[in-house]
Coordinates of C-alpha atoms in Angstrom, one line a residue:
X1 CA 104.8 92.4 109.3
X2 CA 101.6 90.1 110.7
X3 CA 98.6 92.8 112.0
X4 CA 98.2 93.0 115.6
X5 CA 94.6 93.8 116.5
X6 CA 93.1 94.9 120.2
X7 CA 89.5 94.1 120.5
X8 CA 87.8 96.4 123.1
X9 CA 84.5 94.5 124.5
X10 CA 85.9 90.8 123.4
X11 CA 83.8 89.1 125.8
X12 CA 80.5 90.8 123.7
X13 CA 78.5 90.3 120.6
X14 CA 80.1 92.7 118.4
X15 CA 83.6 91.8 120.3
X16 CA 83.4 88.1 119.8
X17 CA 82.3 88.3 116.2
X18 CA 85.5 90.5 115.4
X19 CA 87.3 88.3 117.3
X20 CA 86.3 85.1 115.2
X21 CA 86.9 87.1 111.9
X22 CA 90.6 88.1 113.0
X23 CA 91.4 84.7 113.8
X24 CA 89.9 83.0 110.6
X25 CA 92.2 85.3 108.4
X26 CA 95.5 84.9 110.6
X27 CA 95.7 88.0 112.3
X28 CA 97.4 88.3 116.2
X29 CA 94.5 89.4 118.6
X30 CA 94.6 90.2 122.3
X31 CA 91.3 90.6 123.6
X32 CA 90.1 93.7 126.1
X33 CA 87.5 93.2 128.3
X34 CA 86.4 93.9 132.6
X35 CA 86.6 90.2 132.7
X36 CA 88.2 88.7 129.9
X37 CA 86.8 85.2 128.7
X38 CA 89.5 82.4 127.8
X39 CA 89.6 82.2 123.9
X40 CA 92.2 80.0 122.3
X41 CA 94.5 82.1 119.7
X42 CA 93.4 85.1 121.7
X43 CA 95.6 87.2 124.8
X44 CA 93.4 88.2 127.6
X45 CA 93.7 91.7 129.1
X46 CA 91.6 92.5 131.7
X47 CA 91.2 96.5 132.5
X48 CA 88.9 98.6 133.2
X49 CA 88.9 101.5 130.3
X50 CA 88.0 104.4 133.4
X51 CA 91.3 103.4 135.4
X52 CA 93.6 105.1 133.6
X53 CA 96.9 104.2 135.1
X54 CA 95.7 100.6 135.3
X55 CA 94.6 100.7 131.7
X56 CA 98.2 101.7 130.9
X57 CA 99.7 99.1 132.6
X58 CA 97.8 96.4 131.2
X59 CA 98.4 97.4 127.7
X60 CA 102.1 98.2 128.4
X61 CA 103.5 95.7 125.9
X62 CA 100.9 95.9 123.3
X63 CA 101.7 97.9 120.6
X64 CA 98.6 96.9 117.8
X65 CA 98.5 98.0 114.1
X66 CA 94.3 98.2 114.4
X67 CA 92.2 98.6 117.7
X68 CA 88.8 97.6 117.3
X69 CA 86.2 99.5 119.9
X70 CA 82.7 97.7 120.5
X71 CA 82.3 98.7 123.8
X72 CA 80.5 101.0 125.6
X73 CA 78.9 101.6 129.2
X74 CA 75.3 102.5 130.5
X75 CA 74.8 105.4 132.9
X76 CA 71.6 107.2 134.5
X77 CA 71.5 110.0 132.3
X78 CA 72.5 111.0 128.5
X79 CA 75.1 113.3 130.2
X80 CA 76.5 111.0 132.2
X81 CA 77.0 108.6 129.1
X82 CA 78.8 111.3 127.5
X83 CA 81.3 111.8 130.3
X84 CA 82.0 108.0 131.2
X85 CA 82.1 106.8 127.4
X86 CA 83.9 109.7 125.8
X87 CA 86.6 109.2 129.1
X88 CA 86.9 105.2 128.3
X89 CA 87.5 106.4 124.6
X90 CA 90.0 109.3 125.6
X91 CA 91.9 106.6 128.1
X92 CA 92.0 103.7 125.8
X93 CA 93.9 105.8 122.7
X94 CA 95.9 107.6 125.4
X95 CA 97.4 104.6 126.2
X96 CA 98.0 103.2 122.8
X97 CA 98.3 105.7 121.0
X98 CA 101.6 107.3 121.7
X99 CA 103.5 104.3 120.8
X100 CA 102.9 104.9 116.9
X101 CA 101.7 101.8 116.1
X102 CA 98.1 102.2 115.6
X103 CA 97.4 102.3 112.0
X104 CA 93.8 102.2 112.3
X105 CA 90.7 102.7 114.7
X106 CA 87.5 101.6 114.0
X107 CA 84.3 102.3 116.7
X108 CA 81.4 100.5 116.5
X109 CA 78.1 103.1 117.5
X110 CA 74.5 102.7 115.9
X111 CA 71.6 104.1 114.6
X112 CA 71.2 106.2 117.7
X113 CA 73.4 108.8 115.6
X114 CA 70.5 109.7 113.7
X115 CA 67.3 108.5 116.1
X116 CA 69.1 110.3 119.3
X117 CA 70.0 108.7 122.9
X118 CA 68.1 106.9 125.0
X119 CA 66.3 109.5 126.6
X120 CA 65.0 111.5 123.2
X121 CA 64.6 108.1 120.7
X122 CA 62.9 108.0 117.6
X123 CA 61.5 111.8 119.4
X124 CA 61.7 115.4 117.8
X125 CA 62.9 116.5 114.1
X126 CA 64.2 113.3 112.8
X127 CA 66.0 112.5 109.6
X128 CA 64.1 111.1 106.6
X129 CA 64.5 107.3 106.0
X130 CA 66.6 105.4 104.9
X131 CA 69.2 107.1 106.9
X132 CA 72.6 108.1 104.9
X133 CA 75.5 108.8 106.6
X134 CA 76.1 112.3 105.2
X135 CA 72.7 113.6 107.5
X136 CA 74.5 115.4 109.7
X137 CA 74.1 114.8 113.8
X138 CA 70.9 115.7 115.8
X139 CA 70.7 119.2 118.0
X140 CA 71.0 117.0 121.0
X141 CA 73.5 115.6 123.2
X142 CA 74.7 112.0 122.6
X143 CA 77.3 109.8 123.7
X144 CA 78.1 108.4 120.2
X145 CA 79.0 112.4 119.0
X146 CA 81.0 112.2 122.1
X147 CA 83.0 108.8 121.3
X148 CA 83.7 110.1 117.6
X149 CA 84.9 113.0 118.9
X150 CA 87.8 111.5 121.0
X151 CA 88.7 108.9 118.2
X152 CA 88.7 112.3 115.6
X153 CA 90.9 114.4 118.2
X154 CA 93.5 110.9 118.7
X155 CA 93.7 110.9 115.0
X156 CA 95.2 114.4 115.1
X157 CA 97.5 113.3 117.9
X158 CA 99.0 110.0 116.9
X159 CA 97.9 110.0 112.9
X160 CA 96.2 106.8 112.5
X161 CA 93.6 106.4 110.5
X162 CA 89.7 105.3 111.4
X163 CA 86.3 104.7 110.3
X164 CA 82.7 105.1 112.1
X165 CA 80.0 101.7 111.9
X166 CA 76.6 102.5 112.6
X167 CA 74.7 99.0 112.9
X168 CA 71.2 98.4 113.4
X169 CA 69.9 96.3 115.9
X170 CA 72.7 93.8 116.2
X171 CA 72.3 89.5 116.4
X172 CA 74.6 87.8 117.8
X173 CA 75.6 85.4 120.9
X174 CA 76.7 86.9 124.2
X175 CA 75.9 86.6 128.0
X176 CA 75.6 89.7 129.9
X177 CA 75.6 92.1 127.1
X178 CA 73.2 95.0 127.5
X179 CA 71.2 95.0 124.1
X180 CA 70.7 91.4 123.2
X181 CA 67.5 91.4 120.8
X182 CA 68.1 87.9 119.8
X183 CA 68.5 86.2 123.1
X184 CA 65.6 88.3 124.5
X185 CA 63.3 86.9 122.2
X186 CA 65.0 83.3 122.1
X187 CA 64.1 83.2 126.3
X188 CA 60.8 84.9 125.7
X189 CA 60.0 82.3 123.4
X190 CA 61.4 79.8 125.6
X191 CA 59.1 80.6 128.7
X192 CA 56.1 80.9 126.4
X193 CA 56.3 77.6 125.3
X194 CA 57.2 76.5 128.4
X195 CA 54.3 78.0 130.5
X196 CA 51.5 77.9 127.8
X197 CA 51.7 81.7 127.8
X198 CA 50.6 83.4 123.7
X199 CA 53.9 84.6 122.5
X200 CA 52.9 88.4 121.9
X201 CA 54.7 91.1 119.7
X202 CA 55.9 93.9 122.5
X203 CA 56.1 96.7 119.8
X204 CA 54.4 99.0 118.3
X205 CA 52.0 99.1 115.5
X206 CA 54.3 101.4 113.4
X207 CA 56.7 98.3 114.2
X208 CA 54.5 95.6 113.0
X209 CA 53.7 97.1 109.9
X210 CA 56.9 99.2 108.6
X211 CA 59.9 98.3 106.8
X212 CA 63.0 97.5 108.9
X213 CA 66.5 96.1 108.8
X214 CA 69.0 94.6 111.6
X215 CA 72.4 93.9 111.5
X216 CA 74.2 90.1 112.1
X217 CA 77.1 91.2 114.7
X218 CA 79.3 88.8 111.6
X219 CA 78.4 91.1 109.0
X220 CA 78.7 93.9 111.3
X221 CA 82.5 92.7 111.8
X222 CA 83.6 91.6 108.4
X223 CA 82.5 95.6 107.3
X224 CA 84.7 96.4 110.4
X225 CA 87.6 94.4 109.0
X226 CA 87.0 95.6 106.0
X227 CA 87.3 99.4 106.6
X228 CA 89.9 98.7 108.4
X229 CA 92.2 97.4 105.4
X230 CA 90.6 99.2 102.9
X231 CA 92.4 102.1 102.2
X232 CA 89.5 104.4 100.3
X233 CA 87.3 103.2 103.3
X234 CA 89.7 105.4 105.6
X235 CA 88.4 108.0 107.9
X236 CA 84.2 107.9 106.8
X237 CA 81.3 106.5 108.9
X238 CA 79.5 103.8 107.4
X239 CA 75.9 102.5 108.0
X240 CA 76.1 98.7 108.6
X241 CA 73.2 96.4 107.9
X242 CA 72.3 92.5 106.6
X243 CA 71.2 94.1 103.1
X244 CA 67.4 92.9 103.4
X245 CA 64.7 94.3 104.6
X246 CA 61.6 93.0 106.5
X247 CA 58.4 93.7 108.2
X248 CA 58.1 92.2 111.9
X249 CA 54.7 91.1 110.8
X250 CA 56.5 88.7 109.1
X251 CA 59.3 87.9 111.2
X252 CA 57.1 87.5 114.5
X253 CA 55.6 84.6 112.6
X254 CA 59.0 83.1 111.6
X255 CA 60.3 83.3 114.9
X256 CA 56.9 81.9 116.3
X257 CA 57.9 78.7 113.9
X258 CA 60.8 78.3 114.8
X259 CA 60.3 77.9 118.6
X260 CA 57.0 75.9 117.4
X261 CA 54.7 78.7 118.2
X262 CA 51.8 80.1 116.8
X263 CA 52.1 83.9 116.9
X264 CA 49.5 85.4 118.7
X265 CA 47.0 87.7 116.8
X266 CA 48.6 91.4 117.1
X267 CA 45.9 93.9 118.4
X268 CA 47.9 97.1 118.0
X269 CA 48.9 98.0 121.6
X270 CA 52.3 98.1 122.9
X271 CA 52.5 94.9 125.5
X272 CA 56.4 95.7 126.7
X273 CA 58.5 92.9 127.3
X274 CA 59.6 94.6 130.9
X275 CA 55.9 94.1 132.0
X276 CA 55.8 90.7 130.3
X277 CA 58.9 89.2 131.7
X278 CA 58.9 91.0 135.0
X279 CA 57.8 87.9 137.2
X280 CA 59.7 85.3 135.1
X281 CA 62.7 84.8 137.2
X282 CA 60.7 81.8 139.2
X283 CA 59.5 80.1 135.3
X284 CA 63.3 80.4 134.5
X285 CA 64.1 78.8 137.5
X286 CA 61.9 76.0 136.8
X287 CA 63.0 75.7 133.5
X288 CA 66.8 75.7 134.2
X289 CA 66.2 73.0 137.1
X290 CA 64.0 70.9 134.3
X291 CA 66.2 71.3 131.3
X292 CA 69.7 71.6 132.6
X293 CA 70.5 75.0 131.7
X294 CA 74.0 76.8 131.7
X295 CA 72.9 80.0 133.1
X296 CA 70.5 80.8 135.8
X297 CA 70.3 84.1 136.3
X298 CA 67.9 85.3 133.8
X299 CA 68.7 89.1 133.9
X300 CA 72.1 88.3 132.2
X301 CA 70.4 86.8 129.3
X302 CA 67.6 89.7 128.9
X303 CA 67.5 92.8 128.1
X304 CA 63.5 93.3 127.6
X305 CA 64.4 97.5 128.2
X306 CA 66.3 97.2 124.8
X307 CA 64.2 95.3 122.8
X308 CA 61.1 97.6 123.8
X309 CA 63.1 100.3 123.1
X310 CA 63.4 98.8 119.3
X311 CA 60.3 97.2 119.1
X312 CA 58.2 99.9 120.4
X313 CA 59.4 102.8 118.0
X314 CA 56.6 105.2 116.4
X315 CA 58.6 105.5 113.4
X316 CA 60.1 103.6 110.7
X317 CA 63.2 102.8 110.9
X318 CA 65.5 101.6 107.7
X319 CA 69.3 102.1 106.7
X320 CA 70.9 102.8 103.4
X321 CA 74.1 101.4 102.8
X322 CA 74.9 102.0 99.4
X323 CA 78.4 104.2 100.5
X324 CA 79.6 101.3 101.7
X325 CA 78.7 98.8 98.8
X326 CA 80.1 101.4 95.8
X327 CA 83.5 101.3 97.6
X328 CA 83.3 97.4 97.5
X329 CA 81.5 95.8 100.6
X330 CA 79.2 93.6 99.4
X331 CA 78.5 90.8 102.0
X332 CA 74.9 89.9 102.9
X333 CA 72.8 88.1 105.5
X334 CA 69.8 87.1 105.6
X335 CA 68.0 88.2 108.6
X336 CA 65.6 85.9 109.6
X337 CA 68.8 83.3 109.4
X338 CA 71.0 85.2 111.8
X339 CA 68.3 84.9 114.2
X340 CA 68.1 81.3 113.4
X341 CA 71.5 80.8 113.8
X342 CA 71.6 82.8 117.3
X343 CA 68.5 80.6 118.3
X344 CA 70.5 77.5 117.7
X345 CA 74.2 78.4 119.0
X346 CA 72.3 79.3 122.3
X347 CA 70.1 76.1 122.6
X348 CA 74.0 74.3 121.9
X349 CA 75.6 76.6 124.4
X350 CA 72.1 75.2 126.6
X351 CA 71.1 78.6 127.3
X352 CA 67.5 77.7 126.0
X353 CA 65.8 74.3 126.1

């Protein structure tokens, strides 16, 4: 029998990468999102993962062998992201799940497992680096404990199989999604050759001068199609990066090239891209009128609060990924390339000049 795969988050980076590897390989895929986006080869559903009734009825005729779960919603607090993301979790399997068709669930979180949420990152008694996937979880409340936990207890109910992915910071090509590094830097890049402006590193010097890794959302989602048919990779977390490692010293300079930029000289203080950006709706503006531009509204191709958040980190931050590389995954990308290749899909999709 073919595999039938849901996608949950379709329209974003990680969604859209899985999406792509699924196809390439033959698989059937309907794709989940709010608004779904047309995608030849795939079936739309639209839903919203807090409606439970219409979740249900949207999903009443699929019955897939492996749901894929790369989505994930922003709230005010850290306890409100528990309740609203471990409910989309607890709805999504409770309407799947009782059919007996799921063989296998895999959820996409992060590095926020060992660093801690949003309102305690990279703060407190952290792990030692590289981070390994047996350190256990922080003494703090987090959404992604909360999100394994519902996947763990539908595993006892329905007896599928799953596996945890912990990416880095992921690279990859969506509008609208809420942690876009790579865009973020493609439009600051944009405007600062555009306006004459010194393209400045936001981050911190711990930042500039450490070791750190990212993850391409295509290596992120072969590792998820991976543990996913893989039958020793069954119900373990696995860290999830390129396989390289790099200072941003160094990168800042081969973005800067790549855009035609010379980097400015760092001076060691935190210049957030928040404050940077925070007036350049009216340069966008400019720029989408000059050069044609698909998309105007430059908060859906930003999010400077996520890149800062990265960027500005007092600590090193590197993963280890030898669990996943003894039980056979051995893909690799290079970093610097997967922003390259972002850089240049978005200036074909004209979302930069």
């Amino acid at each position: 029998m073919s595999k039938v795969a849901l996608v949950v988050g379709a329209s974003g980076i990680v969604g859209s990468a899985t999406v792509e590897e699924l196809l390439g390989l033959g698989w059937q895929v309907a794709g989940l999102a709010r608004k779904p986006v047309a995608r030849p080869g795939v079936t739309p559903i639209g839903a919203d993962l807090l409606d439970a009734s219409s979740l249900n009825a949207a999903l009443a005729t699929l019955a897939p062998s492996h749901l894929f779960i790369s989505t994930w919603s922003r709230q005010s607090s850290e306890a409100e992201n528990i309740r609203v993301n471990a409910a989309m979790v607890r709805n999504l399997l409770d309407a799947v799940g009782p059919r007996g068709s799921l063989e296998h669930v895999a959820l996409v979180t992060g590095l926020k497992h060992y660093l801690g949420p949003f309102e305690a990152y990279g703060k407190g008694a952290l792990p030692q680096t590289p981070f390994r996937e047996e350190q256990g979880r922080l003494d703090v409340e987090n959404f992604y404990y909360a999100q394994e936990d519902e996947v763990f207890a539908g595993a006892e109910r329905h007896g599928y199989r799953w596996s945890v992915h912990r990416p880095h910071t992921i690279t990859g090509v969506a509008v609208g999604n809420a942690m876009n590094m790579a865009t973020t830097l493609a439009v600051y890049a944009s405007i600062c050759r555009f306006s004459g402006r010194p393209f400045r590193f936001p981050g911190s010097e711990v930042q500039w001068n450490a070791l750190t890794d990212m993850t391409d959302a295509r290596q992120l989602a072969r590792q998820l199609l991976w543990a996913s048919t893989t039958p020793a990779a069954a119900n373990q977390a696995f860290n999830v990066v390129n396989g390289d490692v790099f200072r941003w010293s160094w990168m800042w300079r081969r973005i800067a090239e790549w855009f035609g930029l010379e980097a400015a000289p760092f001076d060691g203080s935190l210049q957030p891209l928040e404050r940077q950006m925070a007036d350049d709706g009216k340069v966008w503006a400019e720029m989408v009128a000059k050069f044609g531009l698909a998309e105007a509204d430059l908060n859906r191709l930003i999010s400077p609060w996520h890149t800062d958040a990265d960027l500005g980190r007092p600590i090193e931050v590197v993963t280890d990924m030898s669990k996943s590389r003894k039980l056979g995954f051995l893909d690799y990308q290079a970093s610097d390339d997967a922003f390259f290749d972002v850089f240049a899909r978005l200036r074909e999709l004209r979302l930069i000049p």
